[in-house]
mmCIF file of C-alpha atoms in Angstrom:
data_model
loop_
_atom_site.group_PDB
_atom_site.id
_atom_site.type_symbol
_atom_site.label_atom_id
_atom_site.label_comp_id
_atom_site.label_asym_id
_atom_site.label_seq_id
_atom_site.Cartn_x
_atom_site.Cartn_y
_atom_site.Cartn_z
ATOM 1 C CA UNK A 284 0.000 0.000 0.000
ATOM 2 C CA UNK A 285 1.008 3.609 -0.666
ATOM 3 C CA UNK A 286 -0.146 6.689 1.239
ATOM 4 C CA UNK A 287 -1.885 9.502 -0.645
ATOM 5 C CA UNK A 288 1.304 11.590 -0.271
ATOM 6 C CA UNK A 289 3.319 8.802 -1.925
ATOM 7 C CA UNK A 290 4.983 7.197 1.115
ATOM 8 C CA UNK A 291 5.182 3.425 1.546
ATOM 9 C CA UNK A 292 2.567 2.087 3.971
ATOM 10 C CA UNK A 293 2.983 -1.236 5.777
ATOM 11 C CA UNK A 294 5.384 -2.669 3.161
ATOM 12 C CA UNK A 295 4.737 -6.425 2.808
ATOM 13 C CA UNK A 296 7.460 -9.077 2.752
ATOM 14 C CA UNK A 297 7.364 -9.656 -1.078
ATOM 15 C CA UNK A 298 7.981 -5.926 -1.645
ATOM 16 C CA UNK A 299 10.867 -5.961 0.836
ATOM 17 C CA UNK A 300 12.391 -8.972 -0.921
ATOM 18 C CA UNK A 301 11.949 -7.334 -4.327
ATOM 19 C CA UNK A 302 13.704 -4.101 -3.297
ATOM 20 C CA UNK A 303 16.222 -5.673 -0.894
ATOM 21 C CA UNK A 304 15.147 -3.556 2.101
ATOM 22 C CA UNK A 305 13.606 -4.368 5.451
ATOM 23 C CA UNK A 306 10.082 -3.205 6.277
ATOM 24 C CA UNK A 307 11.532 -0.651 8.692
ATOM 25 C CA UNK A 308 13.774 0.766 5.936
ATOM 26 C CA UNK A 309 10.839 1.195 3.542
ATOM 27 C CA UNK A 310 8.023 2.252 5.861
ATOM 28 C CA UNK A 311 7.250 5.941 5.578
ATOM 29 C CA UNK A 312 9.803 6.622 2.848
ATOM 30 C CA UNK A 313 8.636 8.330 -0.399
ATOM 31 C CA UNK A 314 8.038 5.757 -3.105
ATOM 32 C CA UNK A 315 9.288 8.273 -5.685
ATOM 33 C CA UNK A 316 12.795 7.839 -4.274
ATOM 34 C CA UNK A 317 12.795 4.286 -5.646
ATOM 35 C CA UNK A 318 11.303 5.015 -9.096
ATOM 36 C CA UNK A 319 13.579 5.402 -12.112
ATOM 37 C CA UNK A 320 13.770 9.054 -13.157
ATOM 38 C CA UNK A 321 12.640 8.247 -16.713
ATOM 39 C CA UNK A 322 9.420 6.642 -15.430
ATOM 40 C CA UNK A 323 8.559 9.026 -12.599
ATOM 41 C CA UNK A 324 6.726 11.743 -14.546
ATOM 42 C CA UNK A 325 4.511 9.326 -16.515
ATOM 43 C CA UNK A 326 3.565 7.436 -13.364
ATOM 44 C CA UNK A 327 2.771 10.662 -11.494
ATOM 45 C CA UNK A 328 0.441 11.815 -14.290
ATOM 46 C CA UNK A 329 -1.555 8.613 -13.947
ATOM 47 C CA UNK A 330 -1.670 8.982 -10.156
ATOM 48 C CA UNK A 331 -3.016 12.516 -10.581
ATOM 49 C CA UNK A 332 -5.710 11.165 -12.945
ATOM 50 C CA UNK A 333 -6.630 8.619 -10.282
ATOM 51 C CA UNK A 334 -6.872 11.264 -7.535
ATOM 52 C CA UNK A 335 -8.989 13.452 -9.787
ATOM 53 C CA UNK A 336 -11.262 10.410 -10.182
ATOM 54 C CA UNK A 337 -11.020 10.535 -13.930
ATOM 55 C CA UNK A 338 -10.249 6.840 -13.739
ATOM 56 C CA UNK A 339 -10.774 4.082 -11.197
ATOM 57 C CA UNK A 340 -7.429 2.349 -11.635
ATOM 58 C CA UNK A 341 -4.457 2.144 -13.941
ATOM 59 C CA UNK A 342 -1.716 -0.263 -14.976
ATOM 60 C CA UNK A 343 1.867 0.551 -15.782
ATOM 61 C CA UNK A 344 5.328 -0.932 -16.161
ATOM 62 C CA UNK A 345 7.915 0.834 -14.044
ATOM 63 C CA UNK A 346 11.574 0.518 -13.147
ATOM 64 C CA UNK A 347 12.434 0.532 -9.434
ATOM 65 C CA UNK A 348 15.835 0.716 -7.741
ATOM 66 C CA UNK A 349 16.863 -2.110 -5.417
ATOM 67 C CA UNK A 350 19.162 -1.582 -2.495
ATOM 68 C CA UNK A 351 22.602 -1.215 -4.034
ATOM 69 C CA UNK A 352 21.333 0.488 -7.191
ATOM 70 C CA UNK A 353 20.250 -2.491 -9.308
ATOM 71 C CA UNK A 354 17.155 -1.829 -11.455
ATOM 72 C CA UNK A 355 14.134 -4.150 -11.483
ATOM 73 C CA UNK A 356 11.098 -3.934 -13.758
ATOM 74 C CA UNK A 357 7.637 -4.276 -12.165
ATOM 75 C CA UNK A 358 4.118 -4.478 -13.483
ATOM 76 C CA UNK A 359 1.939 -2.313 -11.197
ATOM 77 C CA UNK A 360 -1.844 -2.136 -10.856
ATOM 78 C CA UNK A 361 -2.957 0.938 -8.898
ATOM 79 C CA UNK A 362 -6.333 1.199 -7.154
ATOM 80 C CA UNK A 363 -7.522 4.205 -5.123
ATOM 81 C CA UNK A 364 -9.109 3.283 -1.784
ATOM 82 C CA UNK A 365 -11.639 5.855 -0.490
ATOM 83 C CA UNK A 366 -13.422 6.238 2.867
ATOM 84 C CA UNK A 367 -17.131 6.480 3.624
ATOM 85 C CA UNK A 368 -17.183 10.149 2.721
ATOM 86 C CA UNK A 369 -15.541 9.276 -0.583
ATOM 87 C CA UNK A 370 -12.318 10.935 0.533
ATOM 88 C CA UNK A 371 -9.143 9.248 -0.776
ATOM 89 C CA UNK A 372 -7.531 7.161 1.967
ATOM 90 C CA UNK A 373 -4.583 5.397 0.314
ATOM 91 C CA UNK A 374 -3.555 3.446 -2.778
ATOM 92 C CA UNK A 375 -3.605 -0.298 -3.072
ATOM 93 C CA UNK A 376 -0.808 -1.281 -5.457
ATOM 94 C CA UNK A 377 -0.354 -4.798 -6.763
ATOM 95 C CA UNK A 378 3.177 -5.303 -8.127
ATOM 96 C CA UNK A 379 4.769 -8.196 -9.982
ATOM 97 C CA UNK A 380 8.448 -8.582 -10.910
ATOM 98 C CA UNK A 381 8.762 -8.673 -14.736
ATOM 99 C CA UNK A 382 12.533 -8.123 -14.958
ATOM 100 C CA UNK A 383 13.213 -11.468 -16.675
ATOM 101 C CA UNK A 384 10.410 -10.823 -19.179
ATOM 102 C CA UNK A 385 11.795 -7.367 -19.990
ATOM 103 C CA UNK A 386 15.301 -8.750 -20.379
ATOM 104 C CA UNK A 387 14.001 -11.402 -22.769
ATOM 105 C CA UNK A 388 12.195 -8.685 -24.763
ATOM 106 C CA UNK A 389 15.409 -6.635 -24.900
ATOM 107 C CA UNK A 390 17.411 -9.609 -26.167
ATOM 108 C CA UNK A 391 14.724 -10.329 -28.761
ATOM 109 C CA UNK A 392 14.724 -6.721 -29.997
ATOM 110 C CA UNK A 393 18.536 -6.720 -30.200
ATOM 111 C CA UNK A 394 18.480 -10.048 -32.020
ATOM 112 C CA UNK A 395 15.908 -8.789 -34.525
ATOM 113 C CA UNK A 396 17.895 -5.580 -35.053
ATOM 114 C CA UNK A 397 21.084 -7.592 -35.556
ATOM 115 C CA UNK A 398 19.308 -9.841 -38.057
ATOM 116 C CA UNK A 399 17.929 -6.820 -39.905
ATOM 117 C CA UNK A 400 21.431 -5.290 -40.121
ATOM 118 C CA UNK A 401 22.879 -8.573 -41.351
ATOM 119 C CA UNK A 402 20.151 -8.857 -43.991
ATOM 120 C CA UNK A 403 20.768 -5.301 -45.201
ATOM 121 C CA UNK A 404 24.531 -5.885 -45.376
ATOM 122 C CA UNK A 405 24.110 -9.211 -47.163
ATOM 123 C CA UNK A 406 21.262 -7.892 -49.333
ATOM 124 C CA UNK A 407 19.090 -10.723 -48.051
ATOM 125 C CA UNK A 408 15.439 -10.692 -47.056
ATOM 126 C CA UNK A 409 13.094 -13.368 -45.750
ATOM 127 C CA UNK A 410 9.434 -14.249 -46.239
ATOM 128 C CA UNK A 411 6.886 -16.623 -44.788
ATOM 129 C CA UNK A 412 3.725 -18.027 -46.423
ATOM 130 C CA UNK A 413 0.931 -19.597 -44.374
ATOM 131 C CA UNK A 414 -0.726 -22.130 -46.665
ATOM 132 C CA UNK A 415 -3.781 -22.412 -44.406
ATOM 133 C CA UNK A 416 -4.657 -18.708 -44.314
ATOM 134 C CA UNK A 417 -2.865 -17.737 -47.536
ATOM 135 C CA UNK A 418 -1.090 -14.911 -45.709
ATOM 136 C CA UNK A 419 2.377 -13.956 -46.952
ATOM 137 C CA UNK A 420 4.677 -11.797 -44.817
ATOM 138 C CA UNK A 421 8.144 -10.465 -45.603
ATOM 139 C CA UNK A 422 10.927 -8.401 -44.044
ATOM 140 C CA UNK A 423 11.698 -4.805 -44.988
ATOM 141 C CA UNK A 424 14.860 -5.954 -46.777
ATOM 142 C CA UNK A 425 12.815 -8.286 -48.976
ATOM 143 C CA UNK A 426 10.696 -5.342 -50.147
ATOM 144 C CA UNK A 427 13.821 -3.245 -50.731
ATOM 145 C CA UNK A 428 15.306 -6.024 -52.868
ATOM 146 C CA UNK A 429 12.263 -6.301 -55.126
ATOM 147 C CA UNK A 430 11.841 -2.506 -55.256
ATOM 148 C CA UNK A 431 8.236 -2.451 -54.048
ATOM 149 C CA UNK A 432 6.352 -0.765 -51.239
ATOM 150 C CA UNK A 433 5.594 -2.894 -48.185
ATOM 151 C CA UNK A 434 2.498 -5.036 -48.744
ATOM 152 C CA UNK A 435 2.622 -4.856 -52.539
ATOM 153 C CA UNK A 436 2.738 -8.591 -53.184
ATOM 154 C CA UNK A 437 1.394 -10.038 -49.943
ATOM 155 C CA UNK A 438 -2.187 -10.533 -51.097
ATOM 156 C CA UNK A 439 -1.430 -11.968 -54.519
ATOM 157 C CA UNK A 440 1.949 -13.756 -54.748
ATOM 158 C CA UNK A 441 1.008 -15.396 -58.052
ATOM 159 C CA UNK A 442 0.187 -12.004 -59.562
ATOM 160 C CA UNK A 443 3.479 -10.634 -58.288
ATOM 161 C CA UNK A 444 5.383 -13.450 -60.011
ATOM 162 C CA UNK A 445 3.592 -12.918 -63.323
ATOM 163 C CA UNK A 446 4.130 -9.167 -63.221
ATOM 164 C CA UNK A 447 7.699 -8.889 -61.927
ATOM 165 C CA UNK A 448 9.589 -12.155 -62.505
ATOM 166 C CA UNK A 449 11.340 -12.459 -65.865
ATOM 167 C CA UNK A 450 9.109 -14.436 -68.280
ATOM 168 C CA UNK A 451 11.768 -17.123 -68.788
ATOM 169 C CA UNK A 452 11.931 -17.754 -65.017
ATOM 170 C CA UNK A 453 8.239 -17.582 -64.100
ATOM 171 C CA UNK A 454 7.429 -21.300 -64.358
ATOM 172 C CA UNK A 455 10.250 -22.369 -62.040
ATOM 173 C CA UNK A 456 9.478 -19.559 -59.614
ATOM 174 C CA UNK A 457 5.773 -20.417 -59.520
ATOM 175 C CA UNK A 458 6.567 -24.078 -58.946
ATOM 176 C CA UNK A 459 8.930 -23.405 -56.051
ATOM 177 C CA UNK A 460 7.045 -20.641 -54.280
ATOM 178 C CA UNK A 461 3.441 -21.714 -54.644
ATOM 179 C CA UNK A 462 3.529 -25.509 -54.970
ATOM 180 C CA UNK A 463 3.828 -27.175 -51.533
ATOM 181 C CA UNK A 464 5.043 -30.430 -53.101
ATOM 182 C CA UNK A 465 7.860 -28.837 -55.104
ATOM 183 C CA UNK A 466 11.527 -29.445 -54.406
ATOM 184 C CA UNK A 467 12.707 -26.703 -52.036
ATOM 185 C CA UNK A 468 16.385 -26.403 -52.900
ATOM 186 C CA UNK A 469 18.141 -23.126 -53.808
ATOM 187 C CA UNK A 470 17.109 -21.576 -57.110
ATOM 188 C CA UNK A 471 17.899 -18.354 -58.970
ATOM 189 C CA UNK A 472 15.724 -16.090 -61.076
ATOM 190 C CA UNK A 473 15.635 -12.652 -62.652
ATOM 191 C CA UNK A 474 13.380 -9.970 -61.249
ATOM 192 C CA UNK A 475 12.134 -7.027 -63.312
ATOM 193 C CA UNK A 476 11.758 -4.146 -60.873
ATOM 194 C CA UNK A 477 9.208 -1.347 -61.350
ATOM 195 C CA UNK A 478 11.982 0.900 -62.724
ATOM 196 C CA UNK A 479 12.578 -1.800 -65.424
ATOM 197 C CA UNK A 480 16.018 -2.743 -64.089
ATOM 198 C CA UNK A 481 16.746 -6.460 -63.889
ATOM 199 C CA UNK A 482 18.111 -7.929 -60.667
ATOM 200 C CA UNK A 483 19.434 -11.450 -60.214
ATOM 201 C CA UNK A 484 18.057 -13.077 -57.073
ATOM 202 C CA UNK A 485 18.830 -16.312 -55.259
ATOM 203 C CA UNK A 486 16.089 -17.929 -53.184
ATOM 204 C CA UNK A 487 16.034 -20.770 -50.668
ATOM 205 C CA UNK A 488 12.815 -22.214 -49.253
ATOM 206 C CA UNK A 489 11.936 -24.614 -46.458
ATOM 207 C CA UNK A 490 8.667 -26.343 -45.565
ATOM 208 C CA UNK A 491 6.927 -26.661 -42.203
ATOM 209 C CA UNK A 492 4.766 -29.761 -41.674
ATOM 210 C CA UNK A 493 1.906 -30.406 -39.286
ATOM 211 C CA UNK A 494 1.440 -33.616 -37.250
ATOM 212 C CA UNK A 495 -0.078 -35.334 -40.309
ATOM 213 C CA UNK A 496 2.906 -34.536 -42.486
ATOM 214 C CA UNK A 497 1.020 -31.891 -44.468
ATOM 215 C CA UNK A 498 2.783 -28.690 -45.491
ATOM 216 C CA UNK A 499 1.335 -25.738 -43.564
ATOM 217 C CA UNK A 500 4.003 -23.082 -44.069
ATOM 218 C CA UNK A 501 6.769 -22.245 -46.514
ATOM 219 C CA UNK A 502 9.662 -20.163 -45.230
ATOM 220 C CA UNK A 503 12.081 -18.541 -47.639
ATOM 221 C CA UNK A 504 15.068 -16.251 -48.044
ATOM 222 C CA UNK A 505 15.774 -13.904 -50.917
ATOM 223 C CA UNK A 506 19.245 -12.552 -51.735
ATOM 224 C CA UNK A 507 20.251 -9.993 -54.346
ATOM 225 C CA UNK A 508 23.241 -11.532 -56.165
ATOM 226 C CA UNK A 509 23.277 -9.113 -59.103
ATOM 227 C CA UNK A 510 26.751 -7.801 -58.342
ATOM 228 C CA UNK A 511 28.131 -11.326 -57.988
ATOM 229 C CA UNK A 512 26.529 -12.424 -61.273
ATOM 230 C CA UNK A 513 27.886 -9.314 -63.005
ATOM 231 C CA UNK A 514 31.403 -9.961 -61.713
ATOM 232 C CA UNK A 515 31.257 -13.641 -62.662
ATOM 233 C CA UNK A 516 30.028 -12.765 -66.155
ATOM 234 C CA UNK A 517 32.772 -10.171 -66.616
ATOM 235 C CA UNK A 518 35.342 -12.714 -65.421
ATOM 236 C CA UNK A 519 34.085 -15.342 -67.867
ATOM 237 C CA UNK A 520 34.152 -12.836 -70.712
ATOM 238 C CA UNK A 521 37.663 -11.758 -69.756
ATOM 239 C CA UNK A 522 38.839 -15.362 -69.611
ATOM 240 C CA UNK A 523 37.249 -16.041 -72.981
ATOM 241 C CA UNK A 524 38.969 -13.018 -74.534
ATOM 242 C CA UNK A 525 42.279 -14.155 -73.068
ATOM 243 C CA UNK A 526 41.715 -17.695 -74.390
ATOM 244 C CA UNK A 527 40.872 -16.460 -77.887
ATOM 245 C CA UNK A 528 43.801 -14.052 -77.913
ATOM 246 C CA UNK A 529 46.183 -16.798 -76.813
ATOM 247 C CA UNK A 530 44.929 -19.021 -79.642
ATOM 248 C CA UNK A 531 45.252 -16.250 -82.210
ATOM 249 C CA UNK A 532 48.857 -15.326 -81.405
ATOM 250 C CA UNK A 533 51.924 -17.224 -82.554
ATOM 251 C CA UNK A 534 53.581 -16.508 -79.215
ATOM 252 C CA UNK A 535 53.719 -19.088 -76.456
ATOM 253 C CA UNK A 536 51.635 -17.739 -73.525
ATOM 254 C CA UNK A 537 51.973 -18.871 -69.909
ATOM 255 C CA UNK A 538 50.284 -17.993 -66.597
ATOM 256 C CA UNK A 539 52.268 -18.977 -63.488
ATOM 257 C CA UNK A 540 50.817 -18.887 -59.949
ATOM 258 C CA UNK A 541 54.007 -18.617 -57.974
ATOM 259 C CA UNK A 542 52.941 -19.813 -54.517
ATOM 260 C CA UNK A 543 51.870 -23.286 -55.670
ATOM 261 C CA UNK A 544 54.192 -23.374 -58.719
ATOM 262 C CA UNK A 545 51.273 -24.159 -61.045
ATOM 263 C CA UNK A 546 51.421 -22.959 -64.638
ATOM 264 C CA UNK A 547 48.943 -22.806 -67.494
ATOM 265 C CA UNK A 548 50.172 -22.591 -71.094
ATOM 266 C CA UNK A 549 48.349 -21.978 -74.362
ATOM 267 C CA UNK A 550 48.056 -24.436 -77.241
ATOM 268 C CA UNK A 551 50.986 -22.881 -79.130
ATOM 269 C CA UNK A 552 53.300 -23.417 -76.157
ATOM 270 C CA UNK A 553 52.073 -26.962 -75.603
ATOM 271 C CA UNK A 554 52.437 -27.917 -79.272
ATOM 272 C CA UNK A 555 55.906 -26.386 -79.709
ATOM 273 C CA UNK A 556 57.453 -28.072 -76.692
ATOM 274 C CA UNK A 557 55.343 -31.203 -76.221
ATOM 275 C CA UNK A 558 53.783 -30.201 -72.902
ATOM 276 C CA UNK A 559 50.352 -30.390 -71.311
ATOM 277 C CA UNK A 560 48.419 -27.168 -70.728
ATOM 278 C CA UNK A 561 48.913 -27.345 -66.972
ATOM 279 C CA UNK A 562 51.724 -28.468 -64.723
ATOM 280 C CA UNK A 563 54.563 -27.216 -62.535
ATOM 281 C CA UNK A 564 56.553 -24.185 -63.664
ATOM 282 C CA UNK A 565 59.804 -25.446 -62.154
ATOM 283 C CA UNK A 566 59.725 -28.560 -64.359
ATOM 284 C CA UNK A 567 59.739 -26.319 -67.445
ATOM 285 C CA UNK A 568 63.211 -25.133 -66.431
ATOM 286 C CA UNK A 569 64.556 -28.533 -67.413
ATOM 287 C CA UNK A 570 63.765 -27.722 -71.071
ATOM 288 C CA UNK A 571 66.158 -24.752 -71.045
ATOM 289 C CA UNK A 572 69.578 -25.365 -72.597
ATOM 290 C CA UNK A 573 72.058 -26.315 -69.835
ATOM 291 C CA UNK A 574 74.316 -23.397 -70.778
ATOM 292 C CA UNK A 575 71.467 -20.911 -70.294
ATOM 293 C CA UNK A 576 69.625 -22.468 -67.345
ATOM 294 C CA UNK A 577 71.558 -20.972 -64.410
ATOM 295 C CA UNK A 578 71.437 -17.442 -65.839
ATOM 296 C CA UNK A 579 67.667 -17.692 -66.440
ATOM 297 C CA UNK A 580 67.091 -18.935 -62.897
ATOM 298 C CA UNK A 581 69.239 -16.182 -61.397
ATOM 299 C CA UNK A 582 67.633 -13.322 -63.333
ATOM 300 C CA UNK A 583 64.168 -14.674 -62.521
ATOM 301 C CA UNK A 584 65.046 -15.032 -58.828
ATOM 302 C CA UNK A 585 66.406 -11.469 -58.721
ATOM 303 C CA UNK A 586 63.294 -10.086 -60.414
ATOM 304 C CA UNK A 587 60.944 -11.789 -57.979
ATOM 305 C CA UNK A 588 62.999 -10.658 -54.977
ATOM 306 C CA UNK A 589 62.937 -7.012 -56.075
ATOM 307 C CA UNK A 590 59.652 -5.527 -54.797
ATOM 308 C CA UNK A 591 59.869 -2.701 -57.342
ATOM 309 C CA UNK A 592 60.263 -5.042 -60.333
ATOM 310 C CA UNK A 593 57.165 -5.842 -62.347
ATOM 311 C CA UNK A 594 58.761 -7.069 -65.598
ATOM 312 C CA UNK A 595 61.228 -9.816 -66.393
ATOM 313 C CA UNK A 596 62.964 -10.284 -69.777
ATOM 314 C CA UNK A 597 65.267 -13.098 -70.837
ATOM 315 C CA UNK A 598 66.771 -14.701 -73.944
ATOM 316 C CA UNK A 599 67.571 -18.413 -73.881
ATOM 317 C CA UNK A 600 67.343 -21.648 -75.819
ATOM 318 C CA UNK A 601 64.429 -24.027 -75.164
ATOM 319 C CA UNK A 602 64.241 -27.660 -76.283
ATOM 320 C CA UNK A 603 61.582 -28.358 -78.918
ATOM 321 C CA UNK A 604 59.105 -31.233 -78.955
ATOM 322 C CA UNK A 605 60.878 -33.063 -81.788
ATOM 323 C CA UNK A 606 64.431 -32.200 -80.794
ATOM 324 C CA UNK A 607 66.698 -29.231 -81.278
ATOM 325 C CA UNK A 608 66.447 -25.865 -79.530
ATOM 326 C CA UNK A 609 64.404 -22.752 -80.255
ATOM 327 C CA UNK A 610 65.874 -19.313 -79.542
ATOM 328 C CA UNK A 611 63.338 -17.723 -77.182
ATOM 329 C CA UNK A 612 62.668 -14.102 -76.266
ATOM 330 C CA UNK A 613 60.659 -14.276 -72.977
ATOM 331 C CA UNK A 614 58.748 -11.344 -71.415
ATOM 332 C CA UNK A 615 56.970 -11.794 -68.110
ATOM 333 C CA UNK A 616 54.732 -9.438 -66.087
ATOM 334 C CA UNK A 617 54.907 -9.890 -62.290
ATOM 335 C CA UNK A 618 51.812 -9.373 -60.157
ATOM 336 C CA UNK A 619 52.400 -8.730 -56.438
ATOM 337 C CA UNK A 620 50.232 -8.643 -53.315
ATOM 338 C CA UNK A 621 49.907 -5.676 -50.931
ATOM 339 C CA UNK A 622 53.073 -6.725 -49.115
ATOM 340 C CA UNK A 623 55.044 -6.694 -52.361
ATOM 341 C CA UNK A 624 55.341 -10.468 -52.549
ATOM 342 C CA UNK A 625 55.145 -11.977 -56.068
ATOM 343 C CA UNK A 626 52.005 -14.065 -56.552
ATOM 344 C CA UNK A 627 51.640 -14.426 -60.312
ATOM 345 C CA UNK A 628 53.520 -14.037 -63.558
ATOM 346 C CA UNK A 629 51.936 -13.840 -66.995
ATOM 347 C CA UNK A 630 54.299 -14.048 -69.912
ATOM 348 C CA UNK A 631 54.743 -14.462 -73.663
ATOM 349 C CA UNK A 632 57.588 -16.214 -75.462
ATOM 350 C CA UNK A 633 58.531 -15.399 -79.035
ATOM 351 C CA UNK A 634 60.460 -17.880 -81.187
ATOM 352 C CA UNK A 635 63.363 -15.966 -82.736
ATOM 353 C CA UNK A 636 64.809 -18.996 -84.498
ATOM 354 C CA UNK A 637 65.583 -18.299 -88.166
#
């Protein structure tokens, strides 16, 4: 109970245990001294409403200070007790400790915020379709990915697919998203956004079954992989241009990854010297004429050791596939990492033999 002037009245044992004080320590002390400063004004406004008899009771959630300064959350139900002449006598306040519940809510909010940040960073959204009610919900990131306002496709997922999914991908998308019996593995599709730009999306779905084994929900994730697809396409095109250029030239082309000593050579190189298109670079040294081999190794070693060097040039004789030696002019470009260590060399060898 609380007096009309806000002092504790006959504090019961549960209240004393909650706040860590004895009854003698609490009795007669202003309750406001124990209320968190951020909650005090709102609680006082409701008390004033109660005293003005604009309401019969009120409920609130308030933070109180325990002995030692620790904060506890309480649910409080306030009731004004009046005398025979209808004069306010005191307040009857029922309080329940909800600290654990509030802490769980805080962790949940932090977890949801962390998930939302991760989804924004990874350009990934999630959605959930209830097959019993037909309701479809989705995260904010999912709407951002598809370029629509929240709620745009929730009522009619089939219409959304027909309107925004690329025509060549609609059948697979419809099968995966709307058919409960469909295989639910990862799949990719193109999305035509309202601004007519095309985005490449990757989706993964999972099914939830009831006790009879019937599908009742489909959960899914949606990730924008447009940048990855663009990079992969550019890489493939670059590799194709390099492959075609290496076939068109009469020079012998090689690509050496230095750390693992693996080397790729073009068809001209392989045909001239009877080699496979992949192997170890160090073994190719054995084809160099014995009189030239040490000098080639030394100049190559010096080039790789010099952090400022990005080109290597050498002239030497190299044994042909069918015997004899070709006079080679070799030019290599050295690629280095951020620490200046050599990681790759791409080179071209010209046959100078008359």
